[in-house]
Amino acid sequence: MTLSALREENQQLGVAIEEALSGLRADPAWPADVRDLRWWVPDSARKHRRRLFVAGRPSAGAEIVAKIPLDPTDPMVARERDVLRDLAPTTVPRTALVRSLERGFVMTFLPGRDFSDVLDAADSPDTLRRLLSQAVDMMLPLHAADSAGPSNGTQVASAYVGEQLEQAGPAALDALTRTRTGPVHGDLGPWNIRWNSDREDLALIDWEDYQQVGIPAVDLLNTVLTSALLVFPEYRQRGFDWLNTQMLATDGPYRAAVRAALRRYARATGQSATDLARLLPVSCLWLHRRVEKQRRPTDHLFYLPLMRGFLAAEPRWIGALDD
């Protein structure tokens, strides 16, 4: 992006924020007595369809947060509002809908830190392993809903990914025929998990990609795989081939934590840990496709390079996960 384009984008973003804040103040659904007001636009890889968050505490009641789309063509914030109102299960700790806005919605505030920050600060192999295991325990109630169970996930994956599913390779397609289907968060990366340091528990945010019938293993793999971006931040300079080596071929704390998480999830759901790992290409295609469906850029994503590295030579340790 050129300097002039960057300046133009920032100016447009500033105008959009001012308009959104003005609209929020005028919306009768936003409490007029909110104090300690603060707002932010997440600083992330997302540069399209950005969202404004406004937090505050009414004179009576707990802290609340408004989520407002800054792009008028962005349908996903309204979808998340509908999910929180009608679909998202209450069996998993999560944010809750408070009220609808003319643009966006108001939800409960989850205190603590983003799980991504907690992983980034993990200072020992035991800490990393414990955190990923805790993330597994947090997602299990979501994946254990009444509609979940053993199934052939081929039809579900094909409906979401399309013809690209054939790129997943024979081992992944075979494992897909034995996977569980059921409710999925849909975007269960570390950035969408909140860590409450007082209680040392986790809760889920950002439900706009929720599906009642999906492939729960995609949530699991999204969490454990995306955590590598925090464990190995040098990938930004060294590239995705280097990252693949650290994730798939190098024995160390990250791989030990991934093995433990896969085995823990497999035991709890009655699945093969090896099958879960072999669904990595399906997960990568699914997560890449999710961003494509939202018409957002995909050039920066690591999913397809990771899939290609995995398919080039399946790591030997995966075959021993069920031992």
PDB file of C-alpha atoms in Angstrom:
ATOM      1  CA  MET A   1       0.000   0.000   0.000  1.00  0.00           C
ATOM      2  CA  THR A   2       1.343   3.456  -0.919  1.00  0.00           C
ATOM      3  CA  LEU A   3       1.710   6.216   1.663  1.00  0.00           C
ATOM      4  CA  SER A   4      -1.109   8.219   0.075  1.00  0.00           C
ATOM      5  CA  ALA A   5      -3.399   5.165   0.130  1.00  0.00           C
ATOM      6  CA  LEU A   6      -2.561   4.558   3.792  1.00  0.00           C
ATOM      7  CA  ARG A   7      -3.379   8.181   4.635  1.00  0.00           C
ATOM      8  CA  GLU A   8      -6.655   7.908   2.749  1.00  0.00           C
ATOM      9  CA  GLU A   9      -7.562   4.676   4.558  1.00  0.00           C
ATOM     10  CA  ASN A  10      -6.829   6.186   7.968  1.00  0.00           C
ATOM     11  CA  GLN A  11      -8.884   9.271   7.127  1.00  0.00           C
ATOM     12  CA  GLN A  12     -11.792   7.097   6.001  1.00  0.00           C
ATOM     13  CA  LEU A  13     -11.455   4.991   9.137  1.00  0.00           C
ATOM     14  CA  GLY A  14     -11.530   8.104  11.307  1.00  0.00           C
ATOM     15  CA  VAL A  15     -14.685   9.363   9.618  1.00  0.00           C
ATOM     16  CA  ALA A  16     -16.337   5.950   9.993  1.00  0.00           C
ATOM     17  CA  ILE A  17     -15.485   5.842  13.709  1.00  0.00           C
ATOM     18  CA  GLU A  18     -16.878   9.331  14.317  1.00  0.00           C
ATOM     19  CA  GLU A  19     -20.101   8.442  12.511  1.00  0.00           C
ATOM     20  CA  ALA A  20     -20.441   5.168  14.425  1.00  0.00           C
ATOM     21  CA  LEU A  21     -19.891   6.863  17.799  1.00  0.00           C
ATOM     22  CA  SER A  22     -22.405   9.565  16.945  1.00  0.00           C
ATOM     23  CA  GLY A  23     -24.939   6.938  15.883  1.00  0.00           C
ATOM     24  CA  LEU A  24     -24.377   4.953  19.067  1.00  0.00           C
ATOM     25  CA  ARG A  25     -24.991   7.979  21.293  1.00  0.00           C
ATOM     26  CA  ALA A  26     -28.246   8.644  19.422  1.00  0.00           C
ATOM     27  CA  ASP A  27     -29.444   5.032  19.580  1.00  0.00           C
ATOM     28  CA  PRO A  28     -32.176   4.629  22.245  1.00  0.00           C
ATOM     29  CA  ALA A  29     -30.962   1.084  22.938  1.00  0.00           C
ATOM     30  CA  TRP A  30     -27.622   2.396  24.256  1.00  0.00           C
ATOM     31  CA  PRO A  31     -27.976   3.411  27.930  1.00  0.00           C
ATOM     32  CA  ALA A  32     -27.651   7.150  28.343  1.00  0.00           C
ATOM     33  CA  ASP A  33     -26.005   6.794  31.751  1.00  0.00           C
ATOM     34  CA  VAL A  34     -22.970   4.784  30.643  1.00  0.00           C
ATOM     35  CA  ARG A  35     -19.765   5.974  32.311  1.00  0.00           C
ATOM     36  CA  ASP A  36     -16.073   5.050  32.001  1.00  0.00           C
ATOM     37  CA  LEU A  37     -16.568   5.026  28.246  1.00  0.00           C
ATOM     38  CA  ARG A  38     -13.753   3.742  26.054  1.00  0.00           C
ATOM     39  CA  TRP A  39     -13.569   2.530  22.466  1.00  0.00           C
ATOM     40  CA  TRP A  40     -11.165   0.686  20.215  1.00  0.00           C
ATOM     41  CA  VAL A  41     -10.756  -0.843  16.760  1.00  0.00           C
ATOM     42  CA  PRO A  42      -8.791  -4.107  17.041  1.00  0.00           C
ATOM     43  CA  ASP A  43      -5.284  -3.848  15.623  1.00  0.00           C
ATOM     44  CA  SER A  44      -5.126  -7.087  13.646  1.00  0.00           C
ATOM     45  CA  ALA A  45      -4.476  -8.453  10.183  1.00  0.00           C
ATOM     46  CA  ARG A  46      -8.061  -7.527   9.298  1.00  0.00           C
ATOM     47  CA  LYS A  47      -8.021  -4.329   7.234  1.00  0.00           C
ATOM     48  CA  HIS A  48     -11.407  -4.803   5.549  1.00  0.00           C
ATOM     49  CA  ARG A  49     -14.792  -4.806   7.275  1.00  0.00           C
ATOM     50  CA  ARG A  50     -13.339  -3.525  10.516  1.00  0.00           C
ATOM     51  CA  ARG A  51     -15.401  -3.197  13.689  1.00  0.00           C
ATOM     52  CA  LEU A  52     -15.680  -0.603  16.433  1.00  0.00           C
ATOM     53  CA  PHE A  53     -16.014  -1.712  20.064  1.00  0.00           C
ATOM     54  CA  VAL A  54     -17.351   0.667  22.705  1.00  0.00           C
ATOM     55  CA  ALA A  55     -17.291  -0.350  26.378  1.00  0.00           C
ATOM     56  CA  GLY A  56     -18.746   1.272  29.460  1.00  0.00           C
ATOM     57  CA  ARG A  57     -20.633   0.665  32.674  1.00  0.00           C
ATOM     58  CA  PRO A  58     -24.236   1.798  33.206  1.00  0.00           C
ATOM     59  CA  SER A  59     -24.993   3.365  36.579  1.00  0.00           C
ATOM     60  CA  ALA A  60     -26.777   0.132  37.510  1.00  0.00           C
ATOM     61  CA  GLY A  61     -25.386  -3.106  36.169  1.00  0.00           C
ATOM     62  CA  ALA A  62     -22.281  -4.781  34.842  1.00  0.00           C
ATOM     63  CA  GLU A  63     -19.971  -3.490  32.141  1.00  0.00           C
ATOM     64  CA  ILE A  64     -21.233  -3.795  28.563  1.00  0.00           C
ATOM     65  CA  VAL A  65     -19.664  -3.639  25.100  1.00  0.00           C
ATOM     66  CA  ALA A  66     -21.158  -2.476  21.813  1.00  0.00           C
ATOM     67  CA  LYS A  67     -19.919  -4.051  18.579  1.00  0.00           C
ATOM     68  CA  ILE A  68     -20.534  -1.908  15.495  1.00  0.00           C
ATOM     69  CA  PRO A  69     -19.566  -2.569  11.858  1.00  0.00           C
ATOM     70  CA  LEU A  70     -17.586   0.278  10.297  1.00  0.00           C
ATOM     71  CA  ASP A  71     -18.369  -0.990   6.793  1.00  0.00           C
ATOM     72  CA  PRO A  72     -22.082  -0.651   5.936  1.00  0.00           C
ATOM     73  CA  THR A  73     -21.799  -3.683   3.618  1.00  0.00           C
ATOM     74  CA  ASP A  74     -20.540  -5.953   6.428  1.00  0.00           C
ATOM     75  CA  PRO A  75     -23.314  -8.480   7.271  1.00  0.00           C
ATOM     76  CA  MET A  76     -21.398 -10.526   9.861  1.00  0.00           C
ATOM     77  CA  VAL A  77     -22.009  -8.346  12.926  1.00  0.00           C
ATOM     78  CA  ALA A  78     -25.762  -8.660  12.431  1.00  0.00           C
ATOM     79  CA  ARG A  79     -25.295 -12.387  11.980  1.00  0.00           C
ATOM     80  CA  GLU A  80     -23.401 -12.649  15.261  1.00  0.00           C
ATOM     81  CA  ARG A  81     -26.206 -10.768  17.007  1.00  0.00           C
ATOM     82  CA  ASP A  82     -28.701 -13.315  15.684  1.00  0.00           C
ATOM     83  CA  VAL A  83     -26.474 -16.223  16.724  1.00  0.00           C
ATOM     84  CA  LEU A  84     -26.126 -14.900  20.267  1.00  0.00           C
ATOM     85  CA  ARG A  85     -29.866 -14.323  20.467  1.00  0.00           C
ATOM     86  CA  ASP A  86     -31.131 -17.582  18.975  1.00  0.00           C
ATOM     87  CA  LEU A  87     -28.460 -20.214  18.378  1.00  0.00           C
ATOM     88  CA  ALA A  88     -25.271 -20.118  20.421  1.00  0.00           C
ATOM     89  CA  PRO A  89     -25.400 -22.776  23.164  1.00  0.00           C
ATOM     90  CA  THR A  90     -25.285 -21.733  26.793  1.00  0.00           C
ATOM     91  CA  THR A  91     -23.274 -24.822  27.765  1.00  0.00           C
ATOM     92  CA  VAL A  92     -19.999 -23.071  26.956  1.00  0.00           C
ATOM     93  CA  PRO A  93     -18.777 -19.897  28.734  1.00  0.00           C
ATOM     94  CA  ARG A  94     -19.335 -17.041  26.330  1.00  0.00           C
ATOM     95  CA  THR A  95     -20.402 -13.476  25.924  1.00  0.00           C
ATOM     96  CA  ALA A  96     -24.169 -12.891  25.997  1.00  0.00           C
ATOM     97  CA  LEU A  97     -26.436 -10.576  24.030  1.00  0.00           C
ATOM     98  CA  VAL A  98     -27.747  -7.610  26.035  1.00  0.00           C
ATOM     99  CA  ARG A  99     -29.687  -5.725  23.376  1.00  0.00           C
ATOM    100  CA  SER A 100     -29.763  -4.925  19.655  1.00  0.00           C
ATOM    101  CA  LEU A 101     -28.670  -1.623  18.161  1.00  0.00           C
ATOM    102  CA  GLU A 102     -29.677   0.025  14.924  1.00  0.00           C
ATOM    103  CA  ARG A 103     -26.180  -0.928  13.788  1.00  0.00           C
ATOM    104  CA  GLY A 104     -24.640  -3.777  15.716  1.00  0.00           C
ATOM    105  CA  PHE A 105     -25.454  -4.989  19.199  1.00  0.00           C
ATOM    106  CA  VAL A 106     -24.563  -4.745  22.881  1.00  0.00           C
ATOM    107  CA  MET A 107     -23.087  -7.711  24.759  1.00  0.00           C
ATOM    108  CA  THR A 108     -21.744  -8.530  28.185  1.00  0.00           C
ATOM    109  CA  PHE A 109     -18.117  -7.674  28.853  1.00  0.00           C
ATOM    110  CA  LEU A 110     -15.757 -10.563  29.610  1.00  0.00           C
ATOM    111  CA  PRO A 111     -12.975  -9.375  31.927  1.00  0.00           C
ATOM    112  CA  GLY A 112      -9.416 -10.551  31.577  1.00  0.00           C
ATOM    113  CA  ARG A 113      -7.055 -10.837  28.610  1.00  0.00           C
ATOM    114  CA  ASP A 114      -7.141 -12.298  25.137  1.00  0.00           C
ATOM    115  CA  PHE A 115      -5.908 -15.885  25.134  1.00  0.00           C
ATOM    116  CA  SER A 116      -3.450 -14.913  22.408  1.00  0.00           C
ATOM    117  CA  ASP A 117      -1.684 -12.592  24.868  1.00  0.00           C
ATOM    118  CA  VAL A 118      -1.587 -15.350  27.482  1.00  0.00           C
ATOM    119  CA  LEU A 119      -0.049 -17.809  25.001  1.00  0.00           C
ATOM    120  CA  ASP A 120       2.424 -15.179  23.859  1.00  0.00           C
ATOM    121  CA  ALA A 121       3.579 -14.784  27.460  1.00  0.00           C
ATOM    122  CA  ALA A 122       3.842 -18.535  28.177  1.00  0.00           C
ATOM    123  CA  ASP A 123       7.266 -18.912  29.773  1.00  0.00           C
ATOM    124  CA  SER A 124       7.659 -22.686  30.018  1.00  0.00           C
ATOM    125  CA  PRO A 125       6.737 -25.894  28.175  1.00  0.00           C
ATOM    126  CA  ASP A 126       4.451 -26.882  31.043  1.00  0.00           C
ATOM    127  CA  THR A 127       2.570 -23.598  30.791  1.00  0.00           C
ATOM    128  CA  LEU A 128       2.021 -23.970  27.047  1.00  0.00           C
ATOM    129  CA  ARG A 129       0.809 -27.536  27.470  1.00  0.00           C
ATOM    130  CA  ARG A 130      -1.535 -26.557  30.308  1.00  0.00           C
ATOM    131  CA  LEU A 131      -3.004 -23.652  28.343  1.00  0.00           C
ATOM    132  CA  LEU A 132      -3.775 -25.708  25.235  1.00  0.00           C
ATOM    133  CA  SER A 133      -5.249 -28.473  27.379  1.00  0.00           C
ATOM    134  CA  GLN A 134      -7.432 -25.892  29.086  1.00  0.00           C
ATOM    135  CA  ALA A 135      -8.586 -24.631  25.693  1.00  0.00           C
ATOM    136  CA  VAL A 136      -9.612 -28.199  24.820  1.00  0.00           C
ATOM    137  CA  ASP A 137     -11.665 -28.468  28.011  1.00  0.00           C
ATOM    138  CA  MET A 138     -13.339 -25.150  27.242  1.00  0.00           C
ATOM    139  CA  MET A 139     -14.530 -26.211  23.764  1.00  0.00           C
ATOM    140  CA  LEU A 140     -15.761 -29.679  24.723  1.00  0.00           C
ATOM    141  CA  PRO A 141     -19.184 -28.541  26.058  1.00  0.00           C
ATOM    142  CA  LEU A 142     -19.793 -26.750  22.757  1.00  0.00           C
ATOM    143  CA  HIS A 143     -18.912 -29.845  20.748  1.00  0.00           C
ATOM    144  CA  ALA A 144     -20.893 -32.194  23.001  1.00  0.00           C
ATOM    145  CA  ALA A 145     -24.321 -30.731  22.264  1.00  0.00           C
ATOM    146  CA  ASP A 146     -27.239 -33.097  21.649  1.00  0.00           C
ATOM    147  CA  SER A 147     -26.895 -32.791  17.873  1.00  0.00           C
ATOM    148  CA  ALA A 148     -23.217 -33.805  17.899  1.00  0.00           C
ATOM    149  CA  GLY A 149     -21.977 -37.312  17.304  1.00  0.00           C
ATOM    150  CA  PRO A 150     -19.976 -39.697  15.126  1.00  0.00           C
ATOM    151  CA  SER A 151     -20.729 -39.180  11.483  1.00  0.00           C
ATOM    152  CA  ASN A 152     -19.403 -39.036   7.963  1.00  0.00           C
ATOM    153  CA  GLY A 153     -18.308 -35.430   7.678  1.00  0.00           C
ATOM    154  CA  THR A 154     -17.687 -35.558   3.942  1.00  0.00           C
ATOM    155  CA  GLN A 155     -20.987 -33.967   2.978  1.00  0.00           C
ATOM    156  CA  VAL A 156     -20.657 -31.202   5.572  1.00  0.00           C
ATOM    157  CA  ALA A 157     -17.089 -30.370   4.529  1.00  0.00           C
ATOM    158  CA  SER A 158     -17.926 -30.535   0.830  1.00  0.00           C
ATOM    159  CA  ALA A 159     -20.853 -28.160   1.259  1.00  0.00           C
ATOM    160  CA  TYR A 160     -18.576 -25.599   2.934  1.00  0.00           C
ATOM    161  CA  VAL A 161     -15.306 -26.027   1.033  1.00  0.00           C
ATOM    162  CA  GLY A 162     -16.605 -27.128  -2.360  1.00  0.00           C
ATOM    163  CA  GLU A 163     -14.478 -28.851  -4.989  1.00  0.00           C
ATOM    164  CA  GLN A 164     -11.306 -27.749  -3.187  1.00  0.00           C
ATOM    165  CA  LEU A 165     -11.929 -30.529  -0.674  1.00  0.00           C
ATOM    166  CA  GLU A 166     -10.227 -33.004  -3.046  1.00  0.00           C
ATOM    167  CA  GLN A 167      -6.962 -31.177  -2.340  1.00  0.00           C
ATOM    168  CA  ALA A 168      -7.033 -32.508   1.220  1.00  0.00           C
ATOM    169  CA  GLY A 169      -5.554 -35.851   0.149  1.00  0.00           C
ATOM    170  CA  PRO A 170      -6.661 -39.454   0.709  1.00  0.00           C
ATOM    171  CA  ALA A 171      -5.688 -39.754   4.388  1.00  0.00           C
ATOM    172  CA  ALA A 172      -7.684 -36.660   5.345  1.00  0.00           C
ATOM    173  CA  LEU A 173     -10.674 -37.686   3.252  1.00  0.00           C
ATOM    174  CA  ASP A 174     -10.616 -41.113   4.870  1.00  0.00           C
ATOM    175  CA  ALA A 175     -10.479 -39.616   8.391  1.00  0.00           C
ATOM    176  CA  LEU A 176     -13.339 -37.316   7.425  1.00  0.00           C
ATOM    177  CA  THR A 177     -15.642 -40.309   6.987  1.00  0.00           C
ATOM    178  CA  ARG A 178     -15.273 -41.111  10.719  1.00  0.00           C
ATOM    179  CA  THR A 179     -15.246 -37.642  12.265  1.00  0.00           C
ATOM    180  CA  ARG A 180     -17.897 -36.095  14.480  1.00  0.00           C
ATOM    181  CA  THR A 181     -20.261 -33.422  13.210  1.00  0.00           C
ATOM    182  CA  GLY A 182     -22.157 -30.896  15.268  1.00  0.00           C
ATOM    183  CA  PRO A 183     -22.028 -27.323  16.577  1.00  0.00           C
ATOM    184  CA  VAL A 184     -18.856 -25.352  15.865  1.00  0.00           C
ATOM    185  CA  HIS A 185     -17.684 -21.881  16.816  1.00  0.00           C
ATOM    186  CA  GLY A 186     -16.236 -21.491  13.325  1.00  0.00           C
ATOM    187  CA  ASP A 187     -13.357 -19.135  14.133  1.00  0.00           C
ATOM    188  CA  LEU A 188     -11.844 -20.608  17.269  1.00  0.00           C
ATOM    189  CA  GLY A 189      -8.396 -19.063  17.117  1.00  0.00           C
ATOM    190  CA  PRO A 190      -6.666 -17.767  20.267  1.00  0.00           C
ATOM    191  CA  TRP A 191      -7.851 -14.233  19.497  1.00  0.00           C
ATOM    192  CA  ASN A 192     -11.454 -15.270  20.060  1.00  0.00           C
ATOM    193  CA  ILE A 193     -10.881 -16.745  23.518  1.00  0.00           C
ATOM    194  CA  ARG A 194     -10.812 -14.649  26.677  1.00  0.00           C
ATOM    195  CA  TRP A 195      -8.728 -15.572  29.729  1.00  0.00           C
ATOM    196  CA  ASN A 196     -10.016 -14.542  33.150  1.00  0.00           C
ATOM    197  CA  SER A 197      -6.919 -14.320  35.313  1.00  0.00           C
ATOM    198  CA  ASP A 198      -8.908 -14.159  38.569  1.00  0.00           C
ATOM    199  CA  ARG A 199     -10.641 -17.489  37.932  1.00  0.00           C
ATOM    200  CA  GLU A 200      -8.096 -18.854  35.438  1.00  0.00           C
ATOM    201  CA  ASP A 201     -10.879 -19.907  33.076  1.00  0.00           C
ATOM    202  CA  LEU A 202     -11.688 -19.300  29.428  1.00  0.00           C
ATOM    203  CA  ALA A 203     -14.711 -17.987  27.528  1.00  0.00           C
ATOM    204  CA  LEU A 204     -15.558 -17.554  23.853  1.00  0.00           C
ATOM    205  CA  ILE A 205     -16.214 -14.369  21.907  1.00  0.00           C
ATOM    206  CA  ASP A 206     -16.901 -13.545  18.233  1.00  0.00           C
ATOM    207  CA  TRP A 207     -19.689 -15.944  17.227  1.00  0.00           C
ATOM    208  CA  GLU A 208     -20.337 -14.677  13.713  1.00  0.00           C
ATOM    209  CA  ASP A 209     -19.104 -17.914  12.060  1.00  0.00           C
ATOM    210  CA  TYR A 210     -21.056 -20.283  14.324  1.00  0.00           C
ATOM    211  CA  GLN A 211     -22.702 -23.268  12.652  1.00  0.00           C
ATOM    212  CA  GLN A 212     -25.059 -25.785  14.178  1.00  0.00           C
ATOM    213  CA  VAL A 213     -23.709 -28.534  11.922  1.00  0.00           C
ATOM    214  CA  GLY A 214     -20.016 -28.347  11.162  1.00  0.00           C
ATOM    215  CA  ILE A 215     -16.792 -30.278  11.767  1.00  0.00           C
ATOM    216  CA  PRO A 216     -15.836 -29.751  15.439  1.00  0.00           C
ATOM    217  CA  ALA A 217     -12.279 -30.934  14.753  1.00  0.00           C
ATOM    218  CA  VAL A 218     -11.795 -27.735  12.739  1.00  0.00           C
ATOM    219  CA  ASP A 219     -12.278 -25.715  15.948  1.00  0.00           C
ATOM    220  CA  LEU A 220      -9.752 -27.912  17.755  1.00  0.00           C
ATOM    221  CA  LEU A 221      -7.148 -27.700  15.004  1.00  0.00           C
ATOM    222  CA  ASN A 222      -7.698 -23.982  14.557  1.00  0.00           C
ATOM    223  CA  THR A 223      -6.811 -23.370  18.208  1.00  0.00           C
ATOM    224  CA  VAL A 224      -3.734 -25.591  18.376  1.00  0.00           C
ATOM    225  CA  LEU A 225      -2.394 -24.685  14.926  1.00  0.00           C
ATOM    226  CA  THR A 226      -2.948 -20.934  15.097  1.00  0.00           C
ATOM    227  CA  SER A 227      -1.209 -20.849  18.483  1.00  0.00           C
ATOM    228  CA  ALA A 228       2.000 -21.557  16.546  1.00  0.00           C
ATOM    229  CA  LEU A 229       1.891 -17.994  15.208  1.00  0.00           C
ATOM    230  CA  LEU A 230       2.362 -16.839  18.799  1.00  0.00           C
ATOM    231  CA  VAL A 231       4.871 -19.504  19.815  1.00  0.00           C
ATOM    232  CA  PHE A 232       7.026 -18.856  16.726  1.00  0.00           C
ATOM    233  CA  PRO A 233       6.703 -15.115  15.963  1.00  0.00           C
ATOM    234  CA  GLU A 234       9.920 -15.269  13.920  1.00  0.00           C
ATOM    235  CA  TYR A 235       7.851 -16.671  11.042  1.00  0.00           C
ATOM    236  CA  ARG A 236       7.205 -13.070   9.995  1.00  0.00           C
ATOM    237  CA  GLN A 237      10.847 -12.785   8.962  1.00  0.00           C
ATOM    238  CA  ARG A 238      11.620 -16.435   8.179  1.00  0.00           C
ATOM    239  CA  GLY A 239       8.499 -17.352   6.230  1.00  0.00           C
ATOM    240  CA  PHE A 240       5.947 -20.119   6.212  1.00  0.00           C
ATOM    241  CA  ASP A 241       8.340 -22.907   5.179  1.00  0.00           C
ATOM    242  CA  TRP A 242      10.334 -22.270   8.328  1.00  0.00           C
ATOM    243  CA  LEU A 243       7.114 -22.171  10.367  1.00  0.00           C
ATOM    244  CA  ASN A 244       6.011 -25.517   8.895  1.00  0.00           C
ATOM    245  CA  THR A 245       9.274 -27.073  10.021  1.00  0.00           C
ATOM    246  CA  GLN A 246       8.812 -25.809  13.570  1.00  0.00           C
ATOM    247  CA  MET A 247       5.212 -27.021  13.693  1.00  0.00           C
ATOM    248  CA  LEU A 248       5.476 -30.367  11.980  1.00  0.00           C
ATOM    249  CA  ALA A 249       9.067 -31.611  12.026  1.00  0.00           C
ATOM    250  CA  THR A 250      10.804 -30.178  15.102  1.00  0.00           C
ATOM    251  CA  ASP A 251      10.354 -31.973  18.398  1.00  0.00           C
ATOM    252  CA  GLY A 252       9.963 -29.515  21.247  1.00  0.00           C
ATOM    253  CA  PRO A 253       7.509 -27.824  23.637  1.00  0.00           C
ATOM    254  CA  TYR A 254       5.029 -26.812  20.935  1.00  0.00           C
ATOM    255  CA  ARG A 255       4.741 -30.270  19.438  1.00  0.00           C
ATOM    256  CA  ALA A 256       4.450 -31.832  22.908  1.00  0.00           C
ATOM    257  CA  ALA A 257       1.619 -29.437  23.753  1.00  0.00           C
ATOM    258  CA  VAL A 258      -0.167 -30.212  20.476  1.00  0.00           C
ATOM    259  CA  ARG A 259       0.141 -33.966  21.048  1.00  0.00           C
ATOM    260  CA  ALA A 260      -1.283 -33.595  24.551  1.00  0.00           C
ATOM    261  CA  ALA A 261      -4.191 -31.450  23.309  1.00  0.00           C
ATOM    262  CA  LEU A 262      -5.071 -33.860  20.492  1.00  0.00           C
ATOM    263  CA  ARG A 263      -4.983 -36.867  22.802  1.00  0.00           C
ATOM    264  CA  ARG A 264      -7.047 -35.087  25.457  1.00  0.00           C
ATOM    265  CA  TYR A 265      -9.719 -34.132  22.932  1.00  0.00           C
ATOM    266  CA  ALA A 266      -9.700 -37.606  21.371  1.00  0.00           C
ATOM    267  CA  ARG A 267     -10.226 -39.312  24.730  1.00  0.00           C
ATOM    268  CA  ALA A 268     -13.070 -36.972  25.645  1.00  0.00           C
ATOM    269  CA  THR A 269     -14.892 -37.416  22.325  1.00  0.00           C
ATOM    270  CA  GLY A 270     -14.151 -41.091  21.629  1.00  0.00           C
ATOM    271  CA  GLN A 271     -12.150 -40.422  18.481  1.00  0.00           C
ATOM    272  CA  SER A 272      -8.746 -41.349  17.140  1.00  0.00           C
ATOM    273  CA  ALA A 273      -6.111 -38.692  17.838  1.00  0.00           C
ATOM    274  CA  THR A 274      -4.358 -39.733  14.635  1.00  0.00           C
ATOM    275  CA  ASP A 275      -7.560 -39.185  12.660  1.00  0.00           C
ATOM    276  CA  LEU A 276      -7.945 -35.750  14.228  1.00  0.00           C
ATOM    277  CA  ALA A 277      -4.408 -34.788  13.206  1.00  0.00           C
ATOM    278  CA  ARG A 278      -4.946 -36.127   9.687  1.00  0.00           C
ATOM    279  CA  LEU A 279      -7.857 -33.732   9.308  1.00  0.00           C
ATOM    280  CA  LEU A 280      -5.342 -30.863   9.232  1.00  0.00           C
ATOM    281  CA  PRO A 281      -5.706 -30.359   5.440  1.00  0.00           C
ATOM    282  CA  VAL A 282      -9.503 -30.251   5.766  1.00  0.00           C
ATOM    283  CA  SER A 283      -9.189 -27.719   8.572  1.00  0.00           C
ATOM    284  CA  CYS A 284      -6.791 -25.567   6.538  1.00  0.00           C
ATOM    285  CA  LEU A 285      -9.103 -25.573   3.516  1.00  0.00           C
ATOM    286  CA  TRP A 286     -12.103 -24.777   5.723  1.00  0.00           C
ATOM    287  CA  LEU A 287     -10.432 -21.862   7.493  1.00  0.00           C
ATOM    288  CA  HIS A 288      -9.039 -20.435   4.263  1.00  0.00           C
ATOM    289  CA  ARG A 289     -12.460 -20.713   2.658  1.00  0.00           C
ATOM    290  CA  ARG A 290     -14.048 -18.918   5.624  1.00  0.00           C
ATOM    291  CA  VAL A 291     -12.021 -15.809   4.857  1.00  0.00           C
ATOM    292  CA  GLU A 292     -12.728 -16.109   1.131  1.00  0.00           C
ATOM    293  CA  LYS A 293     -16.461 -16.254   1.797  1.00  0.00           C
ATOM    294  CA  GLN A 294     -16.203 -12.907   3.551  1.00  0.00           C
ATOM    295  CA  ARG A 295     -14.438 -11.439   0.508  1.00  0.00           C
ATOM    296  CA  ARG A 296     -11.368 -10.588   2.511  1.00  0.00           C
ATOM    297  CA  PRO A 297      -7.739 -10.890   1.305  1.00  0.00           C
ATOM    298  CA  THR A 298      -6.138 -14.305   1.831  1.00  0.00           C
ATOM    299  CA  ASP A 299      -2.550 -13.733   0.671  1.00  0.00           C
ATOM    300  CA  HIS A 300      -1.271 -13.392   4.253  1.00  0.00           C
ATOM    301  CA  LEU A 301      -2.870 -16.585   5.578  1.00  0.00           C
ATOM    302  CA  PHE A 302      -0.739 -19.580   6.566  1.00  0.00           C
ATOM    303  CA  TYR A 303      -3.363 -22.296   6.103  1.00  0.00           C
ATOM    304  CA  LEU A 304      -2.624 -23.362   2.531  1.00  0.00           C
ATOM    305  CA  PRO A 305       1.185 -23.307   2.926  1.00  0.00           C
ATOM    306  CA  LEU A 306       0.743 -25.410   6.071  1.00  0.00           C
ATOM    307  CA  MET A 307      -1.494 -27.859   4.239  1.00  0.00           C
ATOM    308  CA  ARG A 308       1.000 -28.224   1.401  1.00  0.00           C
ATOM    309  CA  GLY A 309       3.840 -28.848   3.852  1.00  0.00           C
ATOM    310  CA  PHE A 310       1.780 -31.463   5.673  1.00  0.00           C
ATOM    311  CA  LEU A 311       0.792 -33.256   2.478  1.00  0.00           C
ATOM    312  CA  ALA A 312       4.366 -33.277   1.171  1.00  0.00           C
ATOM    313  CA  ALA A 313       5.340 -35.626   3.997  1.00  0.00           C
ATOM    314  CA  GLU A 314       3.016 -36.510   6.866  1.00  0.00           C
ATOM    315  CA  PRO A 315       5.001 -36.201  10.114  1.00  0.00           C
ATOM    316  CA  ARG A 316       5.804 -39.614  11.575  1.00  0.00           C
ATOM    317  CA  TRP A 317       4.701 -38.653  15.086  1.00  0.00           C
ATOM    318  CA  ILE A 318       1.109 -38.347  13.928  1.00  0.00           C
ATOM    319  CA  GLY A 319       0.847 -42.071  13.279  1.00  0.00           C
ATOM    320  CA  ALA A 320       1.869 -42.742  16.905  1.00  0.00           C
ATOM    321  CA  LEU A 321      -0.724 -40.487  18.543  1.00  0.00           C
ATOM    322  CA  ASP A 322      -3.027 -43.393  19.402  1.00  0.00           C
ATOM    323  CA  ASP A 323      -0.254 -45.516  20.932  1.00  0.00           C
TER     324      ASP A 323
END
